[in-house]
Structure formats: C-alpha cells, structure tokens
mmCIF file of C-alpha atoms in Angstrom:
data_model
loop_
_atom_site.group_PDB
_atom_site.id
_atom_site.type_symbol
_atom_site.label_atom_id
_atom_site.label_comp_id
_atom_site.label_asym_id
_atom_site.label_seq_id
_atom_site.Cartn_x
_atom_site.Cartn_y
_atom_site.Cartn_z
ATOM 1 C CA UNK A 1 0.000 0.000 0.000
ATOM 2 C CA UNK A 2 1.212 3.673 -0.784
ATOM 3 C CA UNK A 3 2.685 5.645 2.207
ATOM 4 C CA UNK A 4 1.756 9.304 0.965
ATOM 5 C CA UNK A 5 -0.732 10.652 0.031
ATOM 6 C CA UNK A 6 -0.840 13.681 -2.012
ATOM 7 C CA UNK A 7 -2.668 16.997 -0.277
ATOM 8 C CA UNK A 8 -2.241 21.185 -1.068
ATOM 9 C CA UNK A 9 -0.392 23.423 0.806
ATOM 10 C CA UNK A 10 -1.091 27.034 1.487
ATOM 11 C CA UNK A 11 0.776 30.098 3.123
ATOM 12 C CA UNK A 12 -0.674 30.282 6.743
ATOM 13 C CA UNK A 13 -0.821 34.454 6.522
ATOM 14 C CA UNK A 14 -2.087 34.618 3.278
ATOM 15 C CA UNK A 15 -3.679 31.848 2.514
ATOM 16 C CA UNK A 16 -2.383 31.252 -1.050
ATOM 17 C CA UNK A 17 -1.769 28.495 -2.980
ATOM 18 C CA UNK A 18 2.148 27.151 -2.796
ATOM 19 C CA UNK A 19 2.076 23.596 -4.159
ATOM 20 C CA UNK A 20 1.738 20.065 -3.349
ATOM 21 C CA UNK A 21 3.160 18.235 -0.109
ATOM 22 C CA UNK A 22 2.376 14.390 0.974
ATOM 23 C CA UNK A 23 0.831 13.310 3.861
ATOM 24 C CA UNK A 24 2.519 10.044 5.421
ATOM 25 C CA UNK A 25 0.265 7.475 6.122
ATOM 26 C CA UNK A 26 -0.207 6.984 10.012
ATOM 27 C CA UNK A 27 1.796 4.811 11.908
ATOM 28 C CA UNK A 28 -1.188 2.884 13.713
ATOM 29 C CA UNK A 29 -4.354 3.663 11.855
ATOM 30 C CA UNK A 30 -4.701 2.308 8.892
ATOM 31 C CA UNK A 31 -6.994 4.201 6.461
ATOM 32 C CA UNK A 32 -5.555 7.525 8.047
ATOM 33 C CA UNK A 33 -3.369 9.981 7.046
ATOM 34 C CA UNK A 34 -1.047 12.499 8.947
ATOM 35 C CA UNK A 35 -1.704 15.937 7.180
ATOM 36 C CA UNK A 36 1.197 18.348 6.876
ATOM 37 C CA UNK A 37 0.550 21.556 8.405
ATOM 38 C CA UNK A 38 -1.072 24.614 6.546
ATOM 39 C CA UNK A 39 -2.202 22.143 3.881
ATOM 40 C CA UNK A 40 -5.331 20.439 2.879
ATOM 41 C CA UNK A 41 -6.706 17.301 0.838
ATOM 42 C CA UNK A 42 -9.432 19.307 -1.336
ATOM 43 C CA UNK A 43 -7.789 20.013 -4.539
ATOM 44 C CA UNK A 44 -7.566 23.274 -6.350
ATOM 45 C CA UNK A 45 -9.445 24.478 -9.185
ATOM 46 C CA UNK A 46 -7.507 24.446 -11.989
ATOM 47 C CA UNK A 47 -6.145 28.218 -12.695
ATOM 48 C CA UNK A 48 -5.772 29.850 -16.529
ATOM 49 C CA UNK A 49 -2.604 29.897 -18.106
ATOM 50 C CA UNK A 50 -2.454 33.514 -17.183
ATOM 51 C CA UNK A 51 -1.061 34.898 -14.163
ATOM 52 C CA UNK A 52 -4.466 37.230 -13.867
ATOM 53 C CA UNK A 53 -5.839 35.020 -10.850
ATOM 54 C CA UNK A 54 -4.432 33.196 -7.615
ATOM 55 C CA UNK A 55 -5.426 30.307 -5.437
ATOM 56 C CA UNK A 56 -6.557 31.212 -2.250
ATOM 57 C CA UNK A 57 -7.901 29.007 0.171
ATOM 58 C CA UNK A 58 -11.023 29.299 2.278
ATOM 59 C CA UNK A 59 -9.913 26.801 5.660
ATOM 60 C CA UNK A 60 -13.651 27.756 6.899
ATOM 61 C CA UNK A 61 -15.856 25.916 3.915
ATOM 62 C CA UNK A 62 -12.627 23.654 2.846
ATOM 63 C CA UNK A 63 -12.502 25.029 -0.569
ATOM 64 C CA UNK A 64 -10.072 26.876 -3.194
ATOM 65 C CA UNK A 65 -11.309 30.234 -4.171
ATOM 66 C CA UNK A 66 -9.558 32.197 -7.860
ATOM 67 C CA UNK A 67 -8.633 35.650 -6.843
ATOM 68 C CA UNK A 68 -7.418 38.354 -8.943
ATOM 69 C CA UNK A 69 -3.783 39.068 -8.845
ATOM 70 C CA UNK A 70 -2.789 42.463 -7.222
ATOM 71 C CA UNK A 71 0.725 41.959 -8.716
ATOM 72 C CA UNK A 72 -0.707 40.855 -12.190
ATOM 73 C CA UNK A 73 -0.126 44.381 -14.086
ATOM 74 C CA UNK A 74 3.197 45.193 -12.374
ATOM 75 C CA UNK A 75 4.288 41.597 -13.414
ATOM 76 C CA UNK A 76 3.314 41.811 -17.266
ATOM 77 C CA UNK A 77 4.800 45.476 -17.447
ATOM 78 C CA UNK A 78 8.267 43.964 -16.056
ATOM 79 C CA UNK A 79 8.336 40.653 -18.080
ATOM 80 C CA UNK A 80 7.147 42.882 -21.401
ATOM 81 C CA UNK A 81 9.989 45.199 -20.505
ATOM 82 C CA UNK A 82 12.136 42.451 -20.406
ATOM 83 C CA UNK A 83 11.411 40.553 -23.568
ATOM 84 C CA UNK A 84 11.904 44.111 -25.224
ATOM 85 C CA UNK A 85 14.957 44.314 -23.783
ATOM 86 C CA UNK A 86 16.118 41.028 -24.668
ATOM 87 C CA UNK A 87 14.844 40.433 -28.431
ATOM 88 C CA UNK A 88 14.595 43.963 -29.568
ATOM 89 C CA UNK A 89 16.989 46.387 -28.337
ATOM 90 C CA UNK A 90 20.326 45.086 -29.938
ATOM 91 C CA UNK A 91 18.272 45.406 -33.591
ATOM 92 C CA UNK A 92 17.002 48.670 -32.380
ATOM 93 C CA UNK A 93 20.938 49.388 -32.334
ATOM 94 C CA UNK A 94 21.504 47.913 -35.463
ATOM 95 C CA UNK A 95 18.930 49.936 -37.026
ATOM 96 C CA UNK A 96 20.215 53.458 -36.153
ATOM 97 C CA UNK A 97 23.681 52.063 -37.179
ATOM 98 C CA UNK A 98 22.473 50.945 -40.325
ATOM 99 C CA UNK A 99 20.205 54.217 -41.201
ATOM 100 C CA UNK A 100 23.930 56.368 -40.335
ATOM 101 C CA UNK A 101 25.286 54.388 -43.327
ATOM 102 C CA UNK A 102 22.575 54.738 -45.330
ATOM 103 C CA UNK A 103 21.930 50.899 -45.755
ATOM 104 C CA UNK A 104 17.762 52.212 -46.343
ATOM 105 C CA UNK A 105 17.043 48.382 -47.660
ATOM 106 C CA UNK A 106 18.458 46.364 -44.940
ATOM 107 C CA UNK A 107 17.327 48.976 -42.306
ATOM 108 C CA UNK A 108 13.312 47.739 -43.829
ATOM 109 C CA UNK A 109 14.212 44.575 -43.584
ATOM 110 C CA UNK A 110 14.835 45.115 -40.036
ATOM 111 C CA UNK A 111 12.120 47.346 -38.865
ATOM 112 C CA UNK A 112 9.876 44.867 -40.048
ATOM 113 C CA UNK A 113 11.125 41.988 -38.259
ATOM 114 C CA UNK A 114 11.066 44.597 -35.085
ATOM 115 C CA UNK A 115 7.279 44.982 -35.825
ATOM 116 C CA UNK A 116 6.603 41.533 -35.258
ATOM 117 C CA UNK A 117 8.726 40.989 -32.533
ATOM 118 C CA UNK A 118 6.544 43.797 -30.567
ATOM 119 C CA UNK A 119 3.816 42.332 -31.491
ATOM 120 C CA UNK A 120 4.471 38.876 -30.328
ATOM 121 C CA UNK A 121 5.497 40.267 -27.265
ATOM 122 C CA UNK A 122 2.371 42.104 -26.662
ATOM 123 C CA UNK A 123 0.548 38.768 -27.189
ATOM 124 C CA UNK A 124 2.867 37.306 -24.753
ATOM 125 C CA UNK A 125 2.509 40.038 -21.795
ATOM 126 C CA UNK A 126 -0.787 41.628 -22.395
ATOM 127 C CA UNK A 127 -1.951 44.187 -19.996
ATOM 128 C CA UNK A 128 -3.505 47.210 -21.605
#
C-alpha cells in the first residue's frame, strides 16, 4: 500500500496556494493519514494559463477560491519590458547604425522583423 498521500499546501498568513506536499500514512491507523501543516486534501481548481488570478484558500468551507492578482499588471509590465529588452533592443541598435550608413534596404528589412517581434510580445505580456 502507498505511504503518501498527495494533499495542497497554502501560506498560513495569506492563505495562497504554494504547491503540493504528501501526507505520510499513520503509523497505527490504517486508512488515516497524517496531514502536513497549513495544507489540505481538497484540490484546487484548476487556474488559466495567465497569471491574472491566484489560489486562495477558504480553511472555513474547505474550498479553493480564484482571486485576482494584485501583482498581475506590475508583473506583465516587467516581463514585457524584459522581452523588449532582450529580443529587440540590440536590432534597435543595429537599425540606427544601419540608417547612419545609409543601408535604407536592410534597415526595412529590419524594422519589419522589429514589428513583429513587438507584437508577439504584446501577445505574450498583455496588460492594456
């Protein structure tokens, strides 16, 4: 017979979701379980793929609840900052370098690719 038993642990101050634990399976009474503290065996809803909404649990009825994310703007303005950082600024470079030598062609070439690059970011981190 297993000796764990999955459960769902939660921040004792806030309440929130952190992940799964295992209960060990007790000692002397068989069909029991010894639960982990600040955790529970009711199962979360499943969230969205976004990071719009948290798990937050309710000890009182013994269910998850989805609450919005305070942080959820903050967080898609830094990680959209990022990716900008990271896939467009060095052909943002490349551009003005390019335009100072009058290389018109290759500098379309570029802004274009740059164009879609924003875009897919967007997509990525929306917030607006």
């Amino acid at each position: 017979m297993r000796q764990e038993k999955e459960c769902y642990s939660y921040n004792p101050e806030t309440l929130l979701y952190q992940g799964i634990e295992y209960a060990d399976k007790h000692p002397f009474l068989e069909e029991e379980w010894i639960l982990p503290a600040h955790s529970t065996f009711s199962p979360p809803k499943p969230l969205t793929d976004t990071n719009k909404e948290l798990l937050r649990y309710d000890p009182i009825l013994n269910v998850w609840d989805h609450i919005k994310n305070p942080n959820y703007l903050e967080e898609m303005k830094s990680l959209r900052k990022i990716a900008y950082r990271e896939n467009t600024d060095d052909l943002l470079m490349k551009i003005l370098r390019l335009k100072l030598e009058g290389r018109e062609e290759e500098v379309e070439d570029l802004e274009e690719k740059v164009k879609v690059l924003v875009k897919e970011i967007k997509e990525l981190y929306p917030y607006d």
